[in-house]
Amino acid sequence: LAFREGLPGENLLKLFFLSRHIKCLLIFSLFLGLIFLSGFFRMKNRNYITLKRHKELLLPSMPCHAKTNVMFLKTHKTASSTVLNIMFRFAEKYNLTVALPAGQLLHLGYPKTFLAHFVEEFEAIGQNYNIMCNHLRFNPSEVKKVMPANTFYFSILRNPIPLLESSYVYYKDTVPAFRFSKDVNEYLSSPTKYYHWVDNRVNMYARNIMWFDFGYDNNAGDSDSYVQAVLNEIEQNFHLILIAEYFDESMILLKHALCWDLDDVVHFKINSRSQDTVQTLTPESEEQIKVWCSLDWQLYLHFNHTFWRTIEKTIGLKELEKEVNQLRMRQKELMQTCLSDQEAVGKDHIKNKALLPFQSGAANILGYNLRQDLDNRTLRTCQKMVMPELQYTSYLYTVQHPHKERKQLGLHWTSFQEK
């Protein structure tokens, strides 16, 4: 342009250097702009990723599918019969195969340590069972022979203080350690006077029963290293441990963990007892239980803590409260639909003896009366919700193994086989 305009040489030179300077400035500005834009997009992208990850914590990336391979370790006197009823109903709903006790047994070899052949037709069926939930003493290597590799494992614990009182009343006539004491407080005033290690195959109900059910020595010492090793092992073997004192909250947590529906965990209490058979523990007895059953006490404290930590990490307390209220409303609805008395009744007031729960010790085990005006479909649903543990086990056994001899319960029996 300068040559075309005929500018003097000195001016031409100045213009040349000026143009080069402007060009450098433009390139430098462009470079800074690119760095700025790059940083902006990087920051925007990082914020997007952070937001995306946050959303993924709150919402699953894809719809979950109901877990159908589930092993429930049924512990004693922990509301576990209610859980068993839930598991059995789920198995029927989805036509799943239940690992039921072989022959005339109503438990999976308990109190012996579990072996695979305690399951009916294990040799023929192999690792193709979906649900395992009857009483057993946990033995992971043998359970894995029965249950598929993707099985979800869970169990339930109860505060050892009310648990031991409940065990005392329920097993009063069968456990040597309980039989010769006047009441639970007398037993706890000097447990070693009544508890003898040689009777441990029946005395396990009298000390650290949950520790025993998980497969460990209920008379072991309670050193910190031993207890911690067992707690670590249980955490390795089980995906979830529920707490009986927070049963409805436990069912909501289970519902989320298994991706089940609300109606899959709705329930009536099974195998509960009347309040008039509950013995009042003295403060001294309560403190003694913490020492006498120290293994169970530490087990309970540890998993009570992990229970609430899991809720906070997964559901959140607000959502939990909302879903617990929904569960209770649904249960109230079903009670109005199913029950003539709207509540559980004592053994002497159960009209249909086929729905009479097994009675043990000094306990008065409650049951239910169904309404008489139910249509057939509703009646079947309601029957399953109130069916006691032994009757339901026998019923499912007959459905799954019709060629086998029916289990003898020693109770008046009316068939619940659907027609």
Short mmCIF file of C-alpha atoms in Angstrom, two decimals:
data_model
loop_
_atom_site.label_atom_id
_atom_site.label_comp_id
_atom_site.label_asym_id
_atom_site.label_seq_id
_atom_site.Cartn_x
_atom_site.Cartn_y
_atom_site.Cartn_z
CA LEU A 1 0.00 0.00 0.00
CA ALA A 2 2.91 2.38 0.90
CA PHE A 3 4.66 1.66 -2.38
CA ARG A 4 1.39 2.23 -4.27
CA GLU A 5 0.88 5.60 -2.57
CA GLY A 6 4.52 6.63 -3.28
CA LEU A 7 5.46 7.37 0.36
CA PRO A 8 9.08 8.42 1.19
CA GLY A 9 11.51 5.62 2.22
CA GLU A 10 11.81 6.71 5.90
CA ASN A 11 8.05 6.74 6.33
CA LEU A 12 7.83 3.44 4.50
CA LEU A 13 10.27 1.88 6.96
CA LYS A 14 8.38 3.26 9.96
CA LEU A 15 5.13 1.92 8.56
CA PHE A 16 6.73 -1.46 7.94
CA PHE A 17 7.86 -1.80 11.60
CA LEU A 18 4.54 -0.45 12.83
CA SER A 19 2.61 -3.01 10.82
CA ARG A 20 4.81 -5.80 12.19
CA HIS A 21 4.19 -4.54 15.75
CA ILE A 22 0.43 -4.45 15.20
CA LYS A 23 0.56 -7.94 13.70
CA CYS A 24 2.42 -9.27 16.80
CA LEU A 25 -0.09 -7.58 19.08
CA LEU A 26 -2.96 -9.13 17.16
CA ILE A 27 -1.37 -12.60 17.31
CA PHE A 28 -0.64 -12.18 21.03
CA SER A 29 -4.21 -10.99 21.71
CA LEU A 30 -5.59 -13.90 19.72
CA PHE A 31 -3.37 -16.28 21.71
CA LEU A 32 -4.60 -14.80 25.04
CA GLY A 33 -8.16 -15.05 23.80
CA LEU A 34 -7.73 -18.70 22.95
CA ILE A 35 -6.24 -19.40 26.40
CA PHE A 36 -9.17 -17.58 28.04
CA LEU A 37 -11.76 -19.44 25.96
CA SER A 38 -10.01 -22.73 26.63
CA GLY A 39 -10.08 -22.06 30.38
CA PHE A 40 -13.71 -21.00 30.18
CA PHE A 41 -14.79 -24.17 28.40
CA ARG A 42 -12.65 -26.29 30.70
CA MET A 43 -14.27 -24.67 33.73
CA LYS A 44 -17.72 -25.03 32.23
CA ASN A 45 -17.04 -28.67 31.39
CA ARG A 46 -15.69 -29.34 34.90
CA ASN A 47 -18.80 -27.78 36.45
CA TYR A 48 -20.97 -29.88 34.14
CA ILE A 49 -19.13 -33.07 35.13
CA THR A 50 -19.42 -32.19 38.84
CA LEU A 51 -23.14 -31.49 38.43
CA LYS A 52 -23.57 -34.67 36.44
CA ARG A 53 -21.82 -36.74 39.10
CA HIS A 54 -23.93 -35.10 41.82
CA LYS A 55 -27.08 -35.95 39.91
CA GLU A 56 -25.87 -39.54 39.47
CA LEU A 57 -25.60 -39.83 43.28
CA LEU A 58 -29.20 -38.72 43.63
CA LEU A 59 -30.71 -40.51 40.66
CA PRO A 60 -29.70 -43.87 39.15
CA SER A 61 -28.25 -43.56 35.67
CA MET A 62 -30.75 -46.15 34.45
CA PRO A 63 -33.86 -47.83 35.91
CA CYS A 64 -32.88 -50.56 38.38
CA HIS A 65 -34.16 -54.11 38.13
CA ALA A 66 -35.59 -56.04 41.06
CA LYS A 67 -33.06 -58.43 42.58
CA THR A 68 -34.47 -61.95 42.64
CA ASN A 69 -31.48 -63.88 44.04
CA VAL A 70 -31.56 -63.09 47.75
CA MET A 71 -30.22 -64.79 50.88
CA PHE A 72 -31.65 -63.66 54.23
CA LEU A 73 -29.88 -64.89 57.36
CA LYS A 74 -32.83 -65.39 59.69
CA THR A 75 -31.62 -64.57 63.20
CA HIS A 76 -33.63 -65.53 66.30
CA LYS A 77 -36.10 -63.23 68.08
CA THR A 78 -35.33 -60.26 65.82
CA ALA A 79 -38.62 -59.81 63.89
CA SER A 80 -37.11 -62.18 61.33
CA SER A 81 -40.33 -64.19 60.93
CA THR A 82 -41.95 -61.08 59.47
CA VAL A 83 -39.05 -60.76 57.02
CA LEU A 84 -39.43 -64.44 56.10
CA ASN A 85 -43.10 -63.83 55.30
CA ILE A 86 -42.08 -60.94 53.03
CA MET A 87 -39.51 -63.14 51.28
CA PHE A 88 -41.96 -66.02 50.78
CA ARG A 89 -44.61 -63.71 49.31
CA PHE A 90 -42.07 -62.18 46.94
CA ALA A 91 -40.98 -65.67 45.84
CA GLU A 92 -44.57 -66.62 45.05
CA LYS A 93 -45.26 -63.35 43.23
CA TYR A 94 -42.37 -63.94 40.80
CA ASN A 95 -42.53 -67.76 40.76
CA LEU A 96 -39.06 -68.07 42.31
CA THR A 97 -37.44 -71.21 43.73
CA VAL A 98 -36.94 -71.22 47.51
CA ALA A 99 -34.17 -73.24 49.19
CA LEU A 100 -36.42 -75.08 51.65
CA PRO A 101 -35.42 -77.48 54.44
CA ALA A 102 -35.12 -81.11 53.36
CA GLY A 103 -37.50 -83.82 54.55
CA GLN A 104 -39.45 -83.08 57.71
CA LEU A 105 -37.13 -80.32 58.91
CA LEU A 106 -38.55 -76.80 59.29
CA HIS A 107 -35.09 -75.20 59.44
CA LEU A 108 -31.92 -75.66 57.39
CA GLY A 109 -30.12 -77.98 59.81
CA TYR A 110 -30.05 -75.51 62.72
CA PRO A 111 -28.23 -75.46 65.14
CA LYS A 112 -25.71 -77.43 63.09
CA THR A 113 -23.47 -75.32 60.87
CA PHE A 114 -25.20 -75.15 57.48
CA LEU A 115 -24.36 -77.69 54.76
CA ALA A 116 -25.74 -77.56 51.23
CA HIS A 117 -27.45 -80.96 51.49
CA PHE A 118 -29.77 -79.54 54.20
CA VAL A 119 -31.69 -78.00 51.25
CA GLU A 120 -34.39 -80.14 49.64
CA GLU A 121 -33.25 -81.56 46.27
CA PHE A 122 -29.97 -79.64 46.25
CA GLU A 123 -28.29 -82.53 44.45
CA ALA A 124 -30.81 -82.21 41.58
CA ILE A 125 -31.36 -78.44 41.49
CA GLY A 126 -27.79 -77.30 42.22
CA GLN A 127 -27.01 -73.58 42.25
CA ASN A 128 -30.41 -72.59 40.84
CA TYR A 129 -32.30 -71.43 43.92
CA ASN A 130 -33.42 -67.80 44.11
CA ILE A 131 -34.42 -67.30 47.73
CA MET A 132 -32.96 -68.68 50.98
CA CYS A 133 -34.46 -67.47 54.26
CA ASN A 134 -35.24 -70.29 56.72
CA HIS A 135 -33.24 -70.56 59.94
CA LEU A 136 -29.66 -71.74 59.50
CA ARG A 137 -26.28 -71.25 61.14
CA PHE A 138 -24.34 -69.28 58.57
CA ASN A 139 -21.58 -71.03 56.65
CA PRO A 140 -20.64 -68.89 53.61
CA SER A 141 -18.81 -71.55 51.58
CA GLU A 142 -21.77 -73.96 51.78
CA VAL A 143 -24.39 -71.26 51.17
CA LYS A 144 -22.50 -70.28 47.99
CA LYS A 145 -22.93 -73.84 46.70
CA VAL A 146 -26.69 -73.29 46.79
CA MET A 147 -27.09 -69.61 45.85
CA PRO A 148 -25.99 -67.95 42.57
CA ALA A 149 -22.89 -65.74 42.41
CA ASN A 150 -24.93 -62.52 42.13
CA THR A 151 -26.95 -63.21 45.30
CA PHE A 152 -27.76 -60.29 47.61
CA TYR A 153 -27.04 -61.16 51.27
CA PHE A 154 -28.72 -59.44 54.21
CA SER A 155 -29.69 -60.06 57.83
CA ILE A 156 -31.29 -58.31 60.82
CA LEU A 157 -30.14 -57.57 64.38
CA ARG A 158 -31.93 -56.57 67.56
CA ASN A 159 -30.81 -54.83 70.74
CA PRO A 160 -29.48 -57.71 72.92
CA ILE A 161 -31.28 -56.38 76.02
CA PRO A 162 -34.90 -56.98 74.87
CA LEU A 163 -33.66 -59.90 72.74
CA LEU A 164 -32.44 -61.90 75.73
CA GLU A 165 -35.67 -61.24 77.66
CA SER A 166 -37.65 -62.41 74.62
CA SER A 167 -35.48 -65.54 74.28
CA TYR A 168 -35.94 -66.30 77.97
CA VAL A 169 -39.73 -66.25 77.75
CA TYR A 170 -39.91 -68.06 74.39
CA TYR A 171 -37.39 -70.83 75.22
CA LYS A 172 -38.14 -71.09 78.92
CA ASP A 173 -39.13 -74.78 78.72
CA THR A 174 -36.46 -75.97 76.29
CA VAL A 175 -33.20 -74.23 77.23
CA PRO A 176 -31.46 -75.72 80.31
CA ALA A 177 -29.97 -72.35 81.31
CA PHE A 178 -33.47 -70.85 81.55
CA ARG A 179 -35.43 -73.81 82.89
CA PHE A 180 -34.33 -73.74 86.54
CA SER A 181 -34.46 -70.00 87.22
CA LYS A 182 -37.59 -68.28 88.46
CA ASP A 183 -37.49 -65.40 85.96
CA VAL A 184 -35.12 -63.56 83.67
CA ASN A 185 -33.77 -61.31 86.42
CA GLU A 186 -32.87 -64.30 88.59
CA TYR A 187 -31.07 -65.88 85.63
CA LEU A 188 -29.12 -62.69 84.94
CA SER A 189 -28.17 -62.18 88.59
CA SER A 190 -25.85 -65.18 88.23
CA PRO A 191 -25.89 -66.57 84.66
CA THR A 192 -22.91 -68.90 85.17
CA LYS A 193 -24.89 -70.69 87.87
CA TYR A 194 -27.42 -71.81 85.24
CA TYR A 195 -25.44 -71.73 82.00
CA HIS A 196 -23.24 -74.77 81.29
CA TRP A 197 -20.98 -74.98 78.22
CA VAL A 198 -21.64 -78.72 77.75
CA ASP A 199 -25.26 -77.85 76.88
CA ASN A 200 -24.24 -75.29 74.27
CA ARG A 201 -26.22 -76.91 71.46
CA VAL A 202 -29.36 -75.80 73.29
CA ASN A 203 -27.95 -73.09 75.51
CA MET A 204 -26.90 -70.86 72.61
CA TYR A 205 -30.25 -69.05 73.00
CA ALA A 206 -29.09 -67.94 76.45
CA ARG A 207 -25.94 -66.10 75.37
CA ASN A 208 -24.84 -64.21 72.23
CA ILE A 209 -27.46 -65.92 70.06
CA MET A 210 -26.94 -63.55 67.10
CA TRP A 211 -23.18 -64.16 67.14
CA PHE A 212 -23.95 -67.90 67.04
CA ASP A 213 -26.41 -67.51 64.14
CA PHE A 214 -23.73 -65.73 62.10
CA GLY A 215 -21.61 -68.87 62.51
CA TYR A 216 -19.26 -67.81 65.31
CA ASP A 217 -18.49 -69.12 68.81
CA ASN A 218 -20.97 -67.51 71.20
CA ASN A 219 -18.68 -68.32 74.16
CA ALA A 220 -15.55 -66.76 72.65
CA GLY A 221 -13.58 -64.08 74.43
CA ASP A 222 -14.37 -60.51 73.45
CA SER A 223 -10.91 -59.14 72.70
CA ASP A 224 -10.91 -56.06 70.47
CA SER A 225 -8.91 -57.76 67.74
CA TYR A 226 -11.22 -60.81 67.59
CA VAL A 227 -14.42 -58.73 67.58
CA GLN A 228 -13.09 -56.41 64.89
CA ALA A 229 -12.01 -59.34 62.71
CA VAL A 230 -15.52 -60.84 62.91
CA LEU A 231 -17.21 -57.51 62.19
CA ASN A 232 -15.00 -57.09 59.12
CA GLU A 233 -15.86 -60.60 57.94
CA ILE A 234 -19.60 -60.00 58.34
CA GLU A 235 -19.28 -56.78 56.32
CA GLN A 236 -17.51 -58.78 53.60
CA ASN A 237 -20.21 -61.47 53.54
CA PHE A 238 -23.33 -59.29 53.78
CA HIS A 239 -24.50 -56.39 51.66
CA LEU A 240 -26.92 -55.06 54.28
CA ILE A 241 -27.69 -55.49 57.98
CA LEU A 242 -31.09 -54.26 59.19
CA ILE A 243 -32.17 -53.23 62.69
CA ALA A 244 -35.33 -54.63 64.31
CA GLU A 245 -35.99 -51.55 66.46
CA TYR A 246 -36.40 -49.58 63.22
CA PHE A 247 -38.30 -52.21 61.30
CA ASP A 248 -40.26 -49.96 58.94
CA GLU A 249 -37.15 -47.92 58.21
CA SER A 250 -35.34 -51.20 57.56
CA MET A 251 -37.99 -52.25 55.05
CA ILE A 252 -37.61 -49.00 53.13
CA LEU A 253 -33.84 -49.43 53.05
CA LEU A 254 -34.31 -53.04 51.87
CA LYS A 255 -36.79 -51.91 49.21
CA HIS A 256 -34.21 -49.50 47.79
CA ALA A 257 -31.35 -52.01 48.00
CA LEU A 258 -33.33 -54.71 46.16
CA CYS A 259 -35.21 -52.34 43.83
CA TRP A 260 -38.54 -53.78 45.02
CA ASP A 261 -41.94 -52.10 45.13
CA LEU A 262 -43.63 -50.77 48.28
CA ASP A 263 -46.13 -53.66 48.28
CA ASP A 264 -43.23 -56.11 48.23
CA VAL A 265 -42.20 -54.99 51.72
CA VAL A 266 -45.61 -54.22 53.21
CA HIS A 267 -46.25 -56.55 56.17
CA PHE A 268 -48.15 -57.51 59.30
CA LYS A 269 -46.11 -58.51 62.35
CA ILE A 270 -45.60 -62.28 62.42
CA ASN A 271 -44.72 -64.27 65.57
CA SER A 272 -45.05 -61.32 67.96
CA ARG A 273 -46.22 -61.98 71.53
CA SER A 274 -48.70 -60.40 73.88
CA GLN A 275 -47.46 -57.64 76.15
CA ASP A 276 -48.59 -59.46 79.28
CA THR A 277 -45.87 -62.10 78.75
CA VAL A 278 -43.05 -59.53 78.68
CA GLN A 279 -40.91 -59.62 81.84
CA THR A 280 -39.59 -56.30 83.16
CA LEU A 281 -35.81 -56.19 83.37
CA THR A 282 -34.16 -54.44 86.30
CA PRO A 283 -31.49 -51.80 85.52
CA GLU A 284 -28.93 -54.26 86.92
CA SER A 285 -30.12 -56.98 84.55
CA GLU A 286 -29.88 -54.63 81.57
CA GLU A 287 -26.28 -53.81 82.42
CA GLN A 288 -25.51 -57.49 82.99
CA ILE A 289 -26.74 -58.35 79.49
CA LYS A 290 -24.21 -55.93 77.99
CA VAL A 291 -21.46 -57.90 79.76
CA TRP A 292 -22.88 -61.44 79.50
CA CYS A 293 -23.75 -60.95 75.83
CA SER A 294 -20.87 -58.59 75.04
CA LEU A 295 -20.30 -60.11 71.58
CA ASP A 296 -23.91 -59.48 70.58
CA TRP A 297 -23.78 -56.04 72.18
CA GLN A 298 -20.76 -54.99 70.11
CA LEU A 299 -22.27 -56.56 66.99
CA TYR A 300 -25.45 -54.55 67.49
CA LEU A 301 -23.71 -51.24 68.25
CA HIS A 302 -21.52 -51.53 65.16
CA PHE A 303 -24.29 -52.32 62.69
CA ASN A 304 -26.77 -49.90 64.24
CA HIS A 305 -24.20 -47.23 63.33
CA THR A 306 -23.66 -48.54 59.78
CA PHE A 307 -27.46 -48.78 59.31
CA TRP A 308 -27.98 -45.03 59.79
CA ARG A 309 -24.84 -44.17 57.86
CA THR A 310 -26.17 -46.20 54.91
CA ILE A 311 -29.52 -44.40 55.06
CA GLU A 312 -27.85 -40.98 55.05
CA LYS A 313 -25.66 -41.94 52.07
CA THR A 314 -28.40 -43.53 49.96
CA ILE A 315 -31.95 -42.38 50.80
CA GLY A 316 -31.59 -39.44 53.16
CA LEU A 317 -33.62 -38.89 56.32
CA LYS A 318 -36.31 -36.73 54.67
CA GLU A 319 -37.06 -39.24 51.94
CA LEU A 320 -36.93 -42.06 54.50
CA GLU A 321 -39.57 -40.38 56.66
CA LYS A 322 -41.81 -39.84 53.64
CA GLU A 323 -41.55 -43.47 52.51
CA VAL A 324 -42.02 -44.86 56.02
CA ASN A 325 -45.29 -42.90 56.26
CA GLN A 326 -46.38 -44.32 52.90
CA LEU A 327 -45.56 -47.85 54.09
CA ARG A 328 -47.56 -47.39 57.30
CA MET A 329 -50.53 -45.97 55.42
CA ARG A 330 -50.49 -48.95 53.08
CA GLN A 331 -50.28 -51.37 56.02
CA LYS A 332 -53.25 -49.67 57.70
CA GLU A 333 -55.17 -49.92 54.43
CA LEU A 334 -54.47 -53.66 54.17
CA MET A 335 -55.37 -54.25 57.82
CA GLN A 336 -58.76 -52.65 57.18
CA THR A 337 -59.18 -54.81 54.09
CA CYS A 338 -57.98 -58.11 55.57
CA LEU A 339 -58.57 -58.26 59.31
CA SER A 340 -61.80 -58.54 61.25
CA ASP A 341 -60.16 -57.27 64.46
CA GLN A 342 -57.87 -54.66 62.83
CA GLU A 343 -55.01 -56.02 64.96
CA ALA A 344 -53.25 -59.18 66.15
CA VAL A 345 -55.10 -61.28 68.74
CA GLY A 346 -54.05 -63.79 71.41
CA LYS A 347 -53.85 -67.52 70.71
CA ASP A 348 -57.22 -68.23 72.38
CA HIS A 349 -58.99 -65.77 70.10
CA ILE A 350 -57.74 -67.10 66.76
CA LYS A 351 -60.78 -68.66 65.09
CA ASN A 352 -59.11 -70.48 62.19
CA LYS A 353 -56.65 -72.89 63.83
CA ALA A 354 -54.79 -73.23 60.53
CA LEU A 355 -53.60 -69.67 61.21
CA LEU A 356 -52.52 -70.41 64.79
CA PRO A 357 -48.79 -69.66 65.22
CA PHE A 358 -46.52 -72.14 66.97
CA GLN A 359 -46.69 -71.52 70.74
CA SER A 360 -43.51 -71.82 72.77
CA GLY A 361 -42.52 -71.43 76.43
CA ALA A 362 -44.39 -68.83 78.44
CA ALA A 363 -45.04 -66.63 75.39
CA ASN A 364 -48.52 -66.00 74.01
CA ILE A 365 -47.81 -65.75 70.30
CA LEU A 366 -50.33 -63.55 68.52
CA GLY A 367 -52.10 -64.25 65.25
CA TYR A 368 -54.87 -62.85 63.09
CA ASN A 369 -58.52 -63.34 62.17
CA LEU A 370 -59.45 -62.61 58.56
CA ARG A 371 -62.66 -60.93 57.50
CA GLN A 372 -65.36 -63.31 56.29
CA ASP A 373 -66.57 -61.19 53.35
CA LEU A 374 -63.41 -61.33 51.21
CA ASP A 375 -63.52 -62.35 47.56
CA ASN A 376 -61.28 -65.27 46.60
CA ARG A 377 -58.43 -63.19 45.21
CA THR A 378 -58.31 -60.83 48.21
CA LEU A 379 -58.64 -63.78 50.58
CA ARG A 380 -55.55 -65.46 49.09
CA THR A 381 -53.55 -62.23 49.41
CA CYS A 382 -54.63 -61.72 53.02
CA GLN A 383 -54.01 -65.37 53.95
CA LYS A 384 -50.41 -65.11 52.80
CA MET A 385 -49.84 -61.92 54.78
CA VAL A 386 -50.94 -63.53 58.06
CA MET A 387 -49.70 -67.07 57.47
CA PRO A 388 -47.37 -68.18 60.31
CA GLU A 389 -43.85 -69.26 59.51
CA LEU A 390 -44.21 -73.03 59.89
CA GLN A 391 -47.42 -73.21 57.89
CA TYR A 392 -45.97 -71.07 55.09
CA THR A 393 -42.82 -73.21 54.94
CA SER A 394 -44.92 -76.37 54.72
CA TYR A 395 -47.22 -74.84 52.11
CA LEU A 396 -44.34 -73.76 49.84
CA TYR A 397 -42.69 -77.15 50.29
CA THR A 398 -45.85 -78.85 49.00
CA VAL A 399 -46.04 -76.46 46.03
CA GLN A 400 -42.35 -76.88 45.08
CA HIS A 401 -42.06 -80.59 45.87
CA PRO A 402 -45.53 -82.11 45.33
CA HIS A 403 -44.07 -85.61 45.01
CA LYS A 404 -42.56 -85.42 48.52
CA GLU A 405 -44.28 -86.27 51.77
CA ARG A 406 -45.90 -83.22 53.32
CA LYS A 407 -44.21 -81.69 56.36
CA GLN A 408 -45.91 -82.63 59.61
CA LEU A 409 -46.53 -79.60 61.83
CA GLY A 410 -48.46 -81.18 64.67
CA LEU A 411 -51.16 -78.57 64.08
CA HIS A 412 -54.68 -78.73 62.69
CA TRP A 413 -54.08 -77.97 59.02
CA THR A 414 -56.24 -76.49 56.32
CA SER A 415 -54.79 -76.32 52.82
CA PHE A 416 -53.98 -72.90 51.38
CA GLN A 417 -53.27 -74.39 47.96
CA GLU A 418 -54.70 -72.03 45.36
CA LYS A 419 -57.36 -73.57 43.18
#
